[in-house]
mmCIF file of C-alpha atoms and ligand atoms in Angstrom:
data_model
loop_
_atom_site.group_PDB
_atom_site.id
_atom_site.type_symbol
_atom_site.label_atom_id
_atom_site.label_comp_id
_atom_site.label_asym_id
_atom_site.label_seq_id
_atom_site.Cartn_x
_atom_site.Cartn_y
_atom_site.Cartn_z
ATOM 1 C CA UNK A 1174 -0.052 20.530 11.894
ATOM 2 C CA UNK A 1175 3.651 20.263 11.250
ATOM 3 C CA UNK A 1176 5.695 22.164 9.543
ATOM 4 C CA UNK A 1177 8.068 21.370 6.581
ATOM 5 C CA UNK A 1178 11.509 21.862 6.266
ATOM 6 C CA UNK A 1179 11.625 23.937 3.058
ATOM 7 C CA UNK A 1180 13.052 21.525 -0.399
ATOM 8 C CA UNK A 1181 16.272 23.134 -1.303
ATOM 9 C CA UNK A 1182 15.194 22.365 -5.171
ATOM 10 C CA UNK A 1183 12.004 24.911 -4.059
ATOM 11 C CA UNK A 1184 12.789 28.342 -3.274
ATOM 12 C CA UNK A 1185 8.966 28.601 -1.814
ATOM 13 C CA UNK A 1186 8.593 27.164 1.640
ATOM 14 C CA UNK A 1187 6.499 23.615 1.211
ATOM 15 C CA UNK A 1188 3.346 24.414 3.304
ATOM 16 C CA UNK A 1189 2.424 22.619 6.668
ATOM 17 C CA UNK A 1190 1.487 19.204 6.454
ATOM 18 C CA UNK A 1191 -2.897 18.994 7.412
ATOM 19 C CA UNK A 1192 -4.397 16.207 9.326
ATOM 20 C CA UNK A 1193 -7.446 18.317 9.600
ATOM 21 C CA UNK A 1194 -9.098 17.444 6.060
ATOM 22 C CA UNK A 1195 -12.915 17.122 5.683
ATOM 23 C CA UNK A 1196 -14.909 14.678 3.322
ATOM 24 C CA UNK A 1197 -15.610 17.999 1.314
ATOM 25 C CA UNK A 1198 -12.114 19.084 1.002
ATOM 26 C CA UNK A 1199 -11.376 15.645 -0.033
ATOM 27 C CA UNK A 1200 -14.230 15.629 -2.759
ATOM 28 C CA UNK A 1201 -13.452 18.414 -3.844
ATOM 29 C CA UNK A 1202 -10.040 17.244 -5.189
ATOM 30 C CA UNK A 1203 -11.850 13.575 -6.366
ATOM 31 C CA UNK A 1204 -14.127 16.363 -8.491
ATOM 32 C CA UNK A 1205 -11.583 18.917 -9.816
ATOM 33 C CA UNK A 1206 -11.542 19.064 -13.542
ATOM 34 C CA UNK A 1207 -8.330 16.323 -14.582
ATOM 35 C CA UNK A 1208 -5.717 18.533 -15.641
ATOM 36 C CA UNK A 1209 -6.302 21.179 -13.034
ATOM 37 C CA UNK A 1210 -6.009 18.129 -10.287
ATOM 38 C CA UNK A 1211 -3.074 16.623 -12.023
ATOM 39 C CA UNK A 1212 -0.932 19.898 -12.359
ATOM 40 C CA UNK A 1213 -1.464 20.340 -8.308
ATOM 41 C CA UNK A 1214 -0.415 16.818 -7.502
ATOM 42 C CA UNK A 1215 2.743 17.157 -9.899
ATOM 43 C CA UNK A 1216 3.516 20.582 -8.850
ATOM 44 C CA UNK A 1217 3.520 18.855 -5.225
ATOM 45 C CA UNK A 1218 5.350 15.707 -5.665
ATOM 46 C CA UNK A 1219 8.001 17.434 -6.681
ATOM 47 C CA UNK A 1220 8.491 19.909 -3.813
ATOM 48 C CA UNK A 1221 8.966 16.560 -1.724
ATOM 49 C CA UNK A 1222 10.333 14.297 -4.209
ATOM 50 C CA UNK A 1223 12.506 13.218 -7.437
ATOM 51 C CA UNK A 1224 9.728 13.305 -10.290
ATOM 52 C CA UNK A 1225 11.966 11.160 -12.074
ATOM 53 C CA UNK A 1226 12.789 8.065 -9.555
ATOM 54 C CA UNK A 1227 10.294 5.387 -8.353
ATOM 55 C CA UNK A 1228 10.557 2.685 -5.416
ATOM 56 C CA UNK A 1229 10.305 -0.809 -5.632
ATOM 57 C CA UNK A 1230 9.171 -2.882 -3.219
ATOM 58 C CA UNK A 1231 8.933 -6.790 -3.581
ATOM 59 C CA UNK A 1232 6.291 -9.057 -2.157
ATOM 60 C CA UNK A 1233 6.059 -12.363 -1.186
ATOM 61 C CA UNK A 1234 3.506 -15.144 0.566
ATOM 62 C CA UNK A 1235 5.153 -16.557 3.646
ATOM 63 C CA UNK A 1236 1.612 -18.218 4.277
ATOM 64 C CA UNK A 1237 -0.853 -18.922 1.967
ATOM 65 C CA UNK A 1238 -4.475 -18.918 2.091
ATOM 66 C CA UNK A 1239 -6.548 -20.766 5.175
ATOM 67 C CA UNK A 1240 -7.100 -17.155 6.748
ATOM 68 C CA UNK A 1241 -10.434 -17.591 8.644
ATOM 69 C CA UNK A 1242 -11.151 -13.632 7.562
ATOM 70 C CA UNK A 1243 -14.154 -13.084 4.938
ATOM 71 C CA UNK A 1244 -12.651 -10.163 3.263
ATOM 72 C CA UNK A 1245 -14.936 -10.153 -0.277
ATOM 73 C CA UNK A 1246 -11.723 -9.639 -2.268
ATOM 74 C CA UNK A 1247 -9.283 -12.129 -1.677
ATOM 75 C CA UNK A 1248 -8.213 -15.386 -2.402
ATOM 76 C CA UNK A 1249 -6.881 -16.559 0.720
ATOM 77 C CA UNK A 1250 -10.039 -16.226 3.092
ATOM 78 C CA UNK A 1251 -11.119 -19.841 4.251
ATOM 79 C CA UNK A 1252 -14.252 -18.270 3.798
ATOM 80 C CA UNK A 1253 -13.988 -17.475 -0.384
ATOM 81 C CA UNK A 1254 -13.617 -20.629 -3.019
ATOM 82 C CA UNK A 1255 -10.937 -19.734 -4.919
ATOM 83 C CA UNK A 1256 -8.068 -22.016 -6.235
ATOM 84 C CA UNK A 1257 -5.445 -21.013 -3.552
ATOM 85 C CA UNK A 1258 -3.916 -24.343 -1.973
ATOM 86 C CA UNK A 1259 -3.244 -23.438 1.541
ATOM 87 C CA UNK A 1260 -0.074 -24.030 2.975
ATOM 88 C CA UNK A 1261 1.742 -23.041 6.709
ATOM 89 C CA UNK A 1262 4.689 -20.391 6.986
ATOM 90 C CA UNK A 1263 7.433 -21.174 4.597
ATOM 91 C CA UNK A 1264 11.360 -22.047 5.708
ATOM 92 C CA UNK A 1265 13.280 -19.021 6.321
ATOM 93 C CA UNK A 1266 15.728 -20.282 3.437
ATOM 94 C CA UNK A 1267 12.676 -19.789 0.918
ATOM 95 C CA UNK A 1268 12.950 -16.157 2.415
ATOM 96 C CA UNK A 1269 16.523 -15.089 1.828
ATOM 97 C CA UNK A 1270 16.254 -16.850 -2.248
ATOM 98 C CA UNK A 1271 13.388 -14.445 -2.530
ATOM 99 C CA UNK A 1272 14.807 -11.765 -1.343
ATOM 100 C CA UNK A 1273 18.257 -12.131 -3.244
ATOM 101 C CA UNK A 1274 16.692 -12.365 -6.256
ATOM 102 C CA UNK A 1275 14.526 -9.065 -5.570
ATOM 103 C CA UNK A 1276 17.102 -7.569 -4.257
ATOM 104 C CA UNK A 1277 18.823 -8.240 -8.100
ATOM 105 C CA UNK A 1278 16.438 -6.970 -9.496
ATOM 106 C CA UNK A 1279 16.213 -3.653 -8.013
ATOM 107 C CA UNK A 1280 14.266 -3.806 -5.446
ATOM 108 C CA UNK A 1281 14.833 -1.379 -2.359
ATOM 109 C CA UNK A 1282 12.521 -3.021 -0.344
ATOM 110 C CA UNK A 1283 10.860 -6.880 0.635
ATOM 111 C CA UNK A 1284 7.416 -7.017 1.506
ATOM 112 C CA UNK A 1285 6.419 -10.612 3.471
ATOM 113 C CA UNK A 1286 2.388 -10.935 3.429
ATOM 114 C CA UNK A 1287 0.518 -13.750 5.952
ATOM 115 C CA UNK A 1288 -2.672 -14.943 5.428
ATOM 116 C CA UNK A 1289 -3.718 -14.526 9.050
ATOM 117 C CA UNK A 1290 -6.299 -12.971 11.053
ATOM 118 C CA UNK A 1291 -3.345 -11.962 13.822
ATOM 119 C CA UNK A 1292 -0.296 -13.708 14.103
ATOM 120 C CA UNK A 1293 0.439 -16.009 17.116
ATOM 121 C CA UNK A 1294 3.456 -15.188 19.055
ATOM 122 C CA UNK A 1295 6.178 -18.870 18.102
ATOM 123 C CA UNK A 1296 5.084 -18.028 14.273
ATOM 124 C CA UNK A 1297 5.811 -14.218 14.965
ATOM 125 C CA UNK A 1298 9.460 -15.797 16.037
ATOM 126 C CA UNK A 1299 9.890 -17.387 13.180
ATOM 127 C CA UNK A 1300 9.089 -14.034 11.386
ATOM 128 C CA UNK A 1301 11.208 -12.053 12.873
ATOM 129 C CA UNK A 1302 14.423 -14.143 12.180
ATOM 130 C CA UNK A 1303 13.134 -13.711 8.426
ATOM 131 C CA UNK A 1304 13.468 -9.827 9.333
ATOM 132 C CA UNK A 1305 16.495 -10.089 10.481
ATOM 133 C CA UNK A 1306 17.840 -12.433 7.625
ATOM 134 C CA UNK A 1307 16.431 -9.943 4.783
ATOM 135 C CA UNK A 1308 17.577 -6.767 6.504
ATOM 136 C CA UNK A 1309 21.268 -8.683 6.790
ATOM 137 C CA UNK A 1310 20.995 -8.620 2.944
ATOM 138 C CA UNK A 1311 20.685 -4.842 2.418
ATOM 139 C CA UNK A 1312 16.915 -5.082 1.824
ATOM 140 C CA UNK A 1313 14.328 -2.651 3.894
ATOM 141 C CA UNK A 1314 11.718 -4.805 5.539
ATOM 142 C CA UNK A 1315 7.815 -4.636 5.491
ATOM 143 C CA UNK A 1316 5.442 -7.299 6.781
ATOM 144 C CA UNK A 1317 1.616 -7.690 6.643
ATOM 145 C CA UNK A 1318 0.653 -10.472 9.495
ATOM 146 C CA UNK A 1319 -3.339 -9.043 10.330
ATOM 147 C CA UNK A 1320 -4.064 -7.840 13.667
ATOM 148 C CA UNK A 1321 -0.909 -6.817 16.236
ATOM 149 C CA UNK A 1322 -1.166 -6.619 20.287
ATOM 150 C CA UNK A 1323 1.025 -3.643 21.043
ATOM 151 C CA UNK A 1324 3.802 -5.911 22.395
ATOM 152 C CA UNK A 1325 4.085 -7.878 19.565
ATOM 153 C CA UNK A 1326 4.820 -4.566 17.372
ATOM 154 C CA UNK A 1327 7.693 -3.538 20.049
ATOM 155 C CA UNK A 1328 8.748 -7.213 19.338
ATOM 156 C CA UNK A 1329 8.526 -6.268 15.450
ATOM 157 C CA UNK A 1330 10.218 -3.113 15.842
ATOM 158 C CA UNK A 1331 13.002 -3.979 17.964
ATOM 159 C CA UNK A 1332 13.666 -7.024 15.269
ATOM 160 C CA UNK A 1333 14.400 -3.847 12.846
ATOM 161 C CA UNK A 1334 11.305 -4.009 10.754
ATOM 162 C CA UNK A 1335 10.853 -0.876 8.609
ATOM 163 C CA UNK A 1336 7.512 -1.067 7.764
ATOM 164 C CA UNK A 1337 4.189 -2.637 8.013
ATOM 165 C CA UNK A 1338 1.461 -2.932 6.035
ATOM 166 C CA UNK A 1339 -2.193 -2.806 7.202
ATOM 167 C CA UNK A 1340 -4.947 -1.844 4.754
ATOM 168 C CA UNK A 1341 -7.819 0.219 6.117
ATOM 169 C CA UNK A 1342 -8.808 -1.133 2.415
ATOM 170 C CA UNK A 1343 -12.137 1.365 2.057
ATOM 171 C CA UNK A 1344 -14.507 3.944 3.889
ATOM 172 C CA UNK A 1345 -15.772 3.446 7.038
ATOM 173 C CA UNK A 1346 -19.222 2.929 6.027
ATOM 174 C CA UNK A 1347 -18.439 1.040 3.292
ATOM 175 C CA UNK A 1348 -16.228 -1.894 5.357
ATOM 176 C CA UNK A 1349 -19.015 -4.078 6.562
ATOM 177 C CA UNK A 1350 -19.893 -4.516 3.495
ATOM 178 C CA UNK A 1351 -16.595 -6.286 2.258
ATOM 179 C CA UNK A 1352 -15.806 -7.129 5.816
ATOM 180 C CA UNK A 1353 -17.838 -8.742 8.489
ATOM 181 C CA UNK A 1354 -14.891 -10.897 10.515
ATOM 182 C CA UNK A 1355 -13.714 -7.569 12.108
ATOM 183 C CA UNK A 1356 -13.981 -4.116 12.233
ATOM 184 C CA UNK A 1357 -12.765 -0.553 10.839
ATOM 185 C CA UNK A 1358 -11.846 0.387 14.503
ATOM 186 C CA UNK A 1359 -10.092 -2.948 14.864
ATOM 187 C CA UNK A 1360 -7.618 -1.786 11.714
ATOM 188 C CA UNK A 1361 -7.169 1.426 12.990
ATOM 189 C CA UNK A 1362 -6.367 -0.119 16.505
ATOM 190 C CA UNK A 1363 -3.799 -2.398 14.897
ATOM 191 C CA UNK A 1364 -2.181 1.024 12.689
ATOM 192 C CA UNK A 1365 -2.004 2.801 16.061
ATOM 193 C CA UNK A 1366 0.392 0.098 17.640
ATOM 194 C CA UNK A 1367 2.450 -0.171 14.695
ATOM 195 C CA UNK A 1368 3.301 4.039 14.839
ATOM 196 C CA UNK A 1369 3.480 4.246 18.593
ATOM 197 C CA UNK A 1370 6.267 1.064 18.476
ATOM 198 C CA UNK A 1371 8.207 3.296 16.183
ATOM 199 C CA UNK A 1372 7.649 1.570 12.939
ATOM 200 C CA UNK A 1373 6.919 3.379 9.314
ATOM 201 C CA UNK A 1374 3.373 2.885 8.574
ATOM 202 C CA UNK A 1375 2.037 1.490 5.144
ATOM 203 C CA UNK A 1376 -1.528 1.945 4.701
ATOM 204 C CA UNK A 1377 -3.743 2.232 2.011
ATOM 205 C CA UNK A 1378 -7.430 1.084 0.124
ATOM 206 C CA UNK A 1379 -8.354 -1.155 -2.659
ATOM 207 C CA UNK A 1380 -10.597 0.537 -5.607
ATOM 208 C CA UNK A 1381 -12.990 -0.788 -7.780
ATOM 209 C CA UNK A 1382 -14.761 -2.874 -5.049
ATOM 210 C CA UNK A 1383 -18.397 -0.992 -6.061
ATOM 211 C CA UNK A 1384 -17.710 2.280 -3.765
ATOM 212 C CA UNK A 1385 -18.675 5.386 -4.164
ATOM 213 C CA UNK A 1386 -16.648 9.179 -5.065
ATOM 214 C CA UNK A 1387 -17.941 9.557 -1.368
ATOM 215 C CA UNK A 1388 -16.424 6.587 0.275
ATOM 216 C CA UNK A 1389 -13.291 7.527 -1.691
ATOM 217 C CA UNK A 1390 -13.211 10.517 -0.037
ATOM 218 C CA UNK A 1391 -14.009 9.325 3.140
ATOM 219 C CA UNK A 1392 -11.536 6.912 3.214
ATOM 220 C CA UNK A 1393 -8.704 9.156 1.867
ATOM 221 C CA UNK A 1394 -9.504 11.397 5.003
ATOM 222 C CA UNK A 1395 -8.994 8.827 7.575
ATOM 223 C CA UNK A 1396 -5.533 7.938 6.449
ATOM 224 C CA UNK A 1397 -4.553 12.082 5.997
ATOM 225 C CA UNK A 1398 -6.107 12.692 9.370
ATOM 226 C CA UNK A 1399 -4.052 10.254 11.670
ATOM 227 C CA UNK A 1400 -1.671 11.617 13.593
ATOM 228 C CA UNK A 1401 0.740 11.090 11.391
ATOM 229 C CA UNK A 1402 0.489 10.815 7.583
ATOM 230 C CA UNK A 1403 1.345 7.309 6.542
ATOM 231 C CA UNK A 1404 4.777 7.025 5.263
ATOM 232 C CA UNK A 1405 3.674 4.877 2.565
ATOM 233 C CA UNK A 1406 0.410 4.720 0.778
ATOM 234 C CA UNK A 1407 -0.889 1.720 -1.530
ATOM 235 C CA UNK A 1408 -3.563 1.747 -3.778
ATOM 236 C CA UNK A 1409 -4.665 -1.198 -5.178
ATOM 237 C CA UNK A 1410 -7.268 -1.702 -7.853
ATOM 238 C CA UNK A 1411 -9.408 -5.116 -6.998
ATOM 239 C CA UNK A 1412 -7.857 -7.739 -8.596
ATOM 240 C CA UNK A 1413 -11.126 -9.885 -8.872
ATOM 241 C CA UNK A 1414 -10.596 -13.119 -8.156
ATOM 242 C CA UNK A 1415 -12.499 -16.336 -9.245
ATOM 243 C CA UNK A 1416 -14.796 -17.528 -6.214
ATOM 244 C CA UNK A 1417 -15.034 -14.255 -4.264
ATOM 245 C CA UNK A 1418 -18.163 -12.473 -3.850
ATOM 246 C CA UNK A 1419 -16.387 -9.221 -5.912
ATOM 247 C CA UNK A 1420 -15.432 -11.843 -8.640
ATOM 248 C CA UNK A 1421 -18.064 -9.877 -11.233
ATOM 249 C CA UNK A 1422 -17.807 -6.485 -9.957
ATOM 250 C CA UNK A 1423 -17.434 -4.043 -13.341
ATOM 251 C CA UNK A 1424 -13.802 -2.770 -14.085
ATOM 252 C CA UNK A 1425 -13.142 0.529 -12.443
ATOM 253 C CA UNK A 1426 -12.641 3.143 -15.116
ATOM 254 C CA UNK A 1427 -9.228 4.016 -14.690
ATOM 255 C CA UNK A 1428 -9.303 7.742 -14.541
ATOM 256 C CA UNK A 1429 -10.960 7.698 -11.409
ATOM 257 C CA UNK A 1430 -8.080 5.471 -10.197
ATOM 258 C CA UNK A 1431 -5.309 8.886 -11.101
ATOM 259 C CA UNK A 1432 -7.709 10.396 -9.550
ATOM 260 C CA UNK A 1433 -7.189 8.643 -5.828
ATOM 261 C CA UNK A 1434 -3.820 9.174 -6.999
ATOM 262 C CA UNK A 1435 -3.199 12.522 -7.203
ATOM 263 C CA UNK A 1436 -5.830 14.026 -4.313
ATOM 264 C CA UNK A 1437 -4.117 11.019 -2.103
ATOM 265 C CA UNK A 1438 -0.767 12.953 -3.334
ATOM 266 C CA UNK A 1439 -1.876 16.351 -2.577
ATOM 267 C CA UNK A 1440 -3.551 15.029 0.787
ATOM 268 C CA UNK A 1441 -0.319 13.283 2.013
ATOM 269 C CA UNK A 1442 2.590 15.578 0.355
ATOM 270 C CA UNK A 1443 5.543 13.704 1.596
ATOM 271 C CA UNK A 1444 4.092 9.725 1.982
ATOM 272 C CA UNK A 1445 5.466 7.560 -1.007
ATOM 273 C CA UNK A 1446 1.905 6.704 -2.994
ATOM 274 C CA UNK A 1447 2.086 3.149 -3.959
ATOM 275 C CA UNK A 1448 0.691 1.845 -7.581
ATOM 276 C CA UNK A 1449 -0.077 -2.023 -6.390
ATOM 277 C CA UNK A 1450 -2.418 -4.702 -7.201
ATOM 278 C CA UNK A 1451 -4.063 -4.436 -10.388
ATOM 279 C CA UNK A 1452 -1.260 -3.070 -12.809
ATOM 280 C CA UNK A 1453 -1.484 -6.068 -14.532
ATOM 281 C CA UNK A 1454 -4.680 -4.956 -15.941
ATOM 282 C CA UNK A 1455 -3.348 -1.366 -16.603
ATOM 283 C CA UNK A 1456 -2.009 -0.176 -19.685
ATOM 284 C CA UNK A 1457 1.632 1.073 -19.554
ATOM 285 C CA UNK A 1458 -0.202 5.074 -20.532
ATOM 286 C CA UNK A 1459 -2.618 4.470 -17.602
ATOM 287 C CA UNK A 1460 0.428 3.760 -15.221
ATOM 288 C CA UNK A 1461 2.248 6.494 -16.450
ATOM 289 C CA UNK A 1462 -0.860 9.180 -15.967
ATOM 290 C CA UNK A 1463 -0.410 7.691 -12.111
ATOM 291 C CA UNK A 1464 3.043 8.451 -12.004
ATOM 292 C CA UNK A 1465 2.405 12.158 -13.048
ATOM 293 C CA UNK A 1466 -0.407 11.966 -10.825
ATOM 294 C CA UNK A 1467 1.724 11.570 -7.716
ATOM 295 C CA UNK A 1468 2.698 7.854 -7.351
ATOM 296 C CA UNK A 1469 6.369 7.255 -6.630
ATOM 297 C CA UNK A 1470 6.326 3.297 -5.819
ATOM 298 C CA UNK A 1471 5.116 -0.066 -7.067
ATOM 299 C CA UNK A 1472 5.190 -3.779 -6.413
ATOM 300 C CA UNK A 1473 8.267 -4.780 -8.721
ATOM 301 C CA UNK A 1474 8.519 -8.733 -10.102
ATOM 302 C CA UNK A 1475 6.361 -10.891 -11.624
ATOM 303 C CA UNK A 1476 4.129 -11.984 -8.648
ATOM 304 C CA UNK A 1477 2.043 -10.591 -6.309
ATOM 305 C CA UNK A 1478 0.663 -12.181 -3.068
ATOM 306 C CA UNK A 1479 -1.077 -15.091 -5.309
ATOM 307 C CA UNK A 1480 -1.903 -13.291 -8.681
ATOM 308 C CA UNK A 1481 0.523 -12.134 -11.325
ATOM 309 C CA UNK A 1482 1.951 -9.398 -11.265
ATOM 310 C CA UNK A 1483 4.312 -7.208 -14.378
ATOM 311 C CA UNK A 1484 5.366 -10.128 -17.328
ATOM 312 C CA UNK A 1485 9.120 -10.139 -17.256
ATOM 313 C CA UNK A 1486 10.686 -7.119 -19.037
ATOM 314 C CA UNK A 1487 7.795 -5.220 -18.860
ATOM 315 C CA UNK A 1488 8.596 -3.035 -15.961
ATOM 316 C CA UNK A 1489 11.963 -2.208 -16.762
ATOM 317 C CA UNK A 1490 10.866 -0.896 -20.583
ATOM 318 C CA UNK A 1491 8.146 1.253 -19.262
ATOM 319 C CA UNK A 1492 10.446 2.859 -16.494
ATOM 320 C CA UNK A 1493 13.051 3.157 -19.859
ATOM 321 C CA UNK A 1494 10.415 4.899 -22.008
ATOM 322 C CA UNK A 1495 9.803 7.548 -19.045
ATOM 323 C CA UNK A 1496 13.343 7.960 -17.595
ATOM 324 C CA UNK A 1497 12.618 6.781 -14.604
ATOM 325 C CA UNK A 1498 15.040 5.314 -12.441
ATOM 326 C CA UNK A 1499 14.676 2.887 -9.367
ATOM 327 C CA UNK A 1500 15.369 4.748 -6.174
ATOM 328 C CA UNK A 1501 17.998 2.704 -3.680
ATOM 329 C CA UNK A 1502 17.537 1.326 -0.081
ATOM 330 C CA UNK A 1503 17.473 4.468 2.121
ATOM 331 C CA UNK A 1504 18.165 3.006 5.728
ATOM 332 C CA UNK A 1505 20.679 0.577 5.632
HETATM 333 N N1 SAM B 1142 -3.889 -10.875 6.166
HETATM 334 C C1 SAM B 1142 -3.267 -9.616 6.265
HETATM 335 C C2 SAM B 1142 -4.241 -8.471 6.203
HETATM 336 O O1 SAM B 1142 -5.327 -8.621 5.696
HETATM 337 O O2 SAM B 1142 -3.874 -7.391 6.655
HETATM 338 C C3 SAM B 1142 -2.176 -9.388 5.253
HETATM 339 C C4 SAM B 1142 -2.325 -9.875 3.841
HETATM 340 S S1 SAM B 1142 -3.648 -9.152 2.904
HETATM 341 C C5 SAM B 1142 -3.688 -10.162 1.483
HETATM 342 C C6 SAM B 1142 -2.972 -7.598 2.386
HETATM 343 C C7 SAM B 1142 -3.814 -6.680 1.541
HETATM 344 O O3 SAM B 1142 -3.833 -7.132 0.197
HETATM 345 C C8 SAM B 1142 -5.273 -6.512 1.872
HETATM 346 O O4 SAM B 1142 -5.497 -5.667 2.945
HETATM 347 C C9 SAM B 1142 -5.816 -5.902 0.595
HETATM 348 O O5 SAM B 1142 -5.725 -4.503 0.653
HETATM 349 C C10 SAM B 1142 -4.869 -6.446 -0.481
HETATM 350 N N2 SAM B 1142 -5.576 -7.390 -1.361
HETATM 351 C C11 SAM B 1142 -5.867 -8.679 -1.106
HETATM 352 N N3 SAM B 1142 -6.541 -9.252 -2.131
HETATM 353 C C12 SAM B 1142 -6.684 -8.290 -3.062
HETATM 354 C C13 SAM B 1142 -7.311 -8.251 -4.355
HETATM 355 N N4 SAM B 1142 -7.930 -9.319 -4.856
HETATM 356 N N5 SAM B 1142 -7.270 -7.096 -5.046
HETATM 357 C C14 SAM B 1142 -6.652 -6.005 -4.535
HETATM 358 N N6 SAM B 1142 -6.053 -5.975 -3.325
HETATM 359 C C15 SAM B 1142 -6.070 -7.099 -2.591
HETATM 360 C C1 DTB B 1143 -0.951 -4.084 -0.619
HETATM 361 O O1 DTB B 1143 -1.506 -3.006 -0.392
HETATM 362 N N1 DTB B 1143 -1.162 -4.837 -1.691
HETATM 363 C C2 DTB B 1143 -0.377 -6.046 -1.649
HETATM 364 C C3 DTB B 1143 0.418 -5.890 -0.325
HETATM 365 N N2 DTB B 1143 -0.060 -4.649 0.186
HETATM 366 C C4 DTB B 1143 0.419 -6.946 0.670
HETATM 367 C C5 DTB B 1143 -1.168 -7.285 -1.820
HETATM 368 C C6 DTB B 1143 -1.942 -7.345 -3.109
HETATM 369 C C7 DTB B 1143 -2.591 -8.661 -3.228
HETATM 370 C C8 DTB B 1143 -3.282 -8.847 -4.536
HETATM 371 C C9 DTB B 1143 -4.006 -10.127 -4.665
HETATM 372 C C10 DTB B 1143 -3.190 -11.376 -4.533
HETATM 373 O O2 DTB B 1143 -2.094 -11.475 -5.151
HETATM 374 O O3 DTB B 1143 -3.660 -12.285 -3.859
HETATM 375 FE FE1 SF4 B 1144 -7.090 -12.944 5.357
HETATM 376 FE FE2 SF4 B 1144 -5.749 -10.697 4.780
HETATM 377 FE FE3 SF4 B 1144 -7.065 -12.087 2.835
HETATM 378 FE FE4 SF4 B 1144 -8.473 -10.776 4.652
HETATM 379 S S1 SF4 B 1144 -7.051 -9.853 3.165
HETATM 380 S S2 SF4 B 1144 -8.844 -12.901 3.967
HETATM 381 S S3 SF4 B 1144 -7.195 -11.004 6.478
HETATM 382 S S4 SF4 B 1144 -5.305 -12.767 4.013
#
């Protein structure tokens, strides 16, 4: 356990962060009765953090599709046959026009996603002078490449990358069933290189993909029972995509997405909780219950990794209707 400084906005010390939950614990918030649930996860988000101030993070493909995975979700896997033309890592000018323009926009922070099983070590290279190039604009940095050798996140880190993403995506149990080209251990293997080189962790699940309240809580417990809490926490509603084995799995009913929310909130008090695929499909009330719910950070612009993502103006009048403002770059 570690302890929290005390907010100075909170005259009651915040209590210590646990890494000790158990599925029931976790369950047990999935199952609390709505408002009780979301009054906790409020009450906490705000001992840690403005209510009133969200971060945006950009995202973009550096390398499309051709990814010899066979996760059941996605559009990229060689595997799946969806419409994604595949195409090999993109010019590092591509990168900074990207980036600019997110960067207008209001976004903190510039995501760079590969379609690869593990990255080799020349295209890793080439990644890390993108880095280095969107970090020289003001921009925090977060990559998603697959698998990493320990040396290749000290390479990462010393390059001055912020964060990186790996999904553990859902439960333990559940994985082989989306999953067969590797394993849950190898993800965690990969998320324990990427905190021990010194770099923020972003990891999170995908809902909606047929699993149970159980396997929520299951998988809600590994990521609040690492050593450290992720620093930042996506959850994605599937996005089902033509050609993939999920492509007809029913539409999640969206309460039970707050739901992930807020216990993922109360189980990880100071980790920004990330609304990200699947708003698209969300009404603007829906994403507003998650922001009261505990989510402090979404995937800003119009495109995701290859779906859409928010139509143009559509963001920016939600966050107007709430009063919520974009929070800045916080490193640089
Ligand atoms: N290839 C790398 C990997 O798998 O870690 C990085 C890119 S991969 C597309 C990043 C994450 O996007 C996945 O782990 C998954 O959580 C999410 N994702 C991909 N397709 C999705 C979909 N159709 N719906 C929701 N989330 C999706
Ligand atoms: C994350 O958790 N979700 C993002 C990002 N990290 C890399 C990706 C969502 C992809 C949605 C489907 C697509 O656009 O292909
Ligand atoms: Fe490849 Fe990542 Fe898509 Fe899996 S999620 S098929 S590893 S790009």
């Amino acid at each position: 356990m570690t302890d929290l400084t005390p907010n100075p906005q909170s005259p009651a010390p915040a209590p210590a962060l646990r890494m000790d939950w158990t599925i029931a614990d976790a369950l047990a918030l999935l199952n609390r009765p709505f408002n009780d649930l979301l009054f906790e996860a409020q009450s906490i988000h705000r001992q840690h953090f403005d209510p009133n101030e969200i971060q945006a993070s950009a995202l973009l493909s550096i390398k499309t599709g051709g990814c010899p995975e066979d996760c059941g979700y996605c559009a990229q896997s060689m595997k799946n046959d969806s419409s994604v033309d595949p195409g090999g890592l993109i010019a590092l000018q591509e990168v900074i026009e990207a980036a600019t323009a997110a960067k207008a926009q209001g976004a903190s922070r510039f995501c760079m996603g590969a379609a690869w099983r593990r990255p080799g070590n020349s295209s890793l290279s080439r990644v890390i002078e993108m880095i280095e190039a969107v970090r020289a604009l003001g921009l925090e940095t977060c990559a998603t490449l697959g698998m990493l050798t320990p040396d290749q996140a000290t390479r990462l880190k010393d390059s001055g990358l912020d964060y990186y993403n790996h999904n553990i995506d859902t439960s333990p149990e559940y994985y082989a069933k989306i999953i067969t080209t590797r394993t849950f251990q190898d993800r965690l293997d990969t998320l324990n290189h990427v905190r021990e080189a010194g770099i923020n962790v972003c990891s999170g699940v995908i809902l909606g993909m047929g699993e149970s309240f159980e396997d929520r809580a299951k998988m809600l417990r590994v990521l609040a029972n690492q050593p450290e809490h992720p620093q930042s926490v996506p959850i994605n509603l599937l996005v089902p995509i033509k050609g993939t084995p999920l492509e007809n799995t029913p539409p999640l009913d969206i309460f039970e997405l707050v739901r992930v929310v807020a216990a993922a909130r109360i189980m990880m008090p100071r980790a920004y909780v990330r609304l990200s695929a699947g708003r698209e499909a969300m009404s603007d009330e829906a994403q507003a219950l998650c922001f009261l719910a505990g989510a402090n950070s979404f995937f800003h612009g119009e495109q995701l990794l290859t779906t859409p993502n928010a139509k143009p103006g559509r963001d920016a009048g939600l966050l107007k209707r709430l009063g919520v403002t974009l929070e800045k770059p916080s490193n640089l």
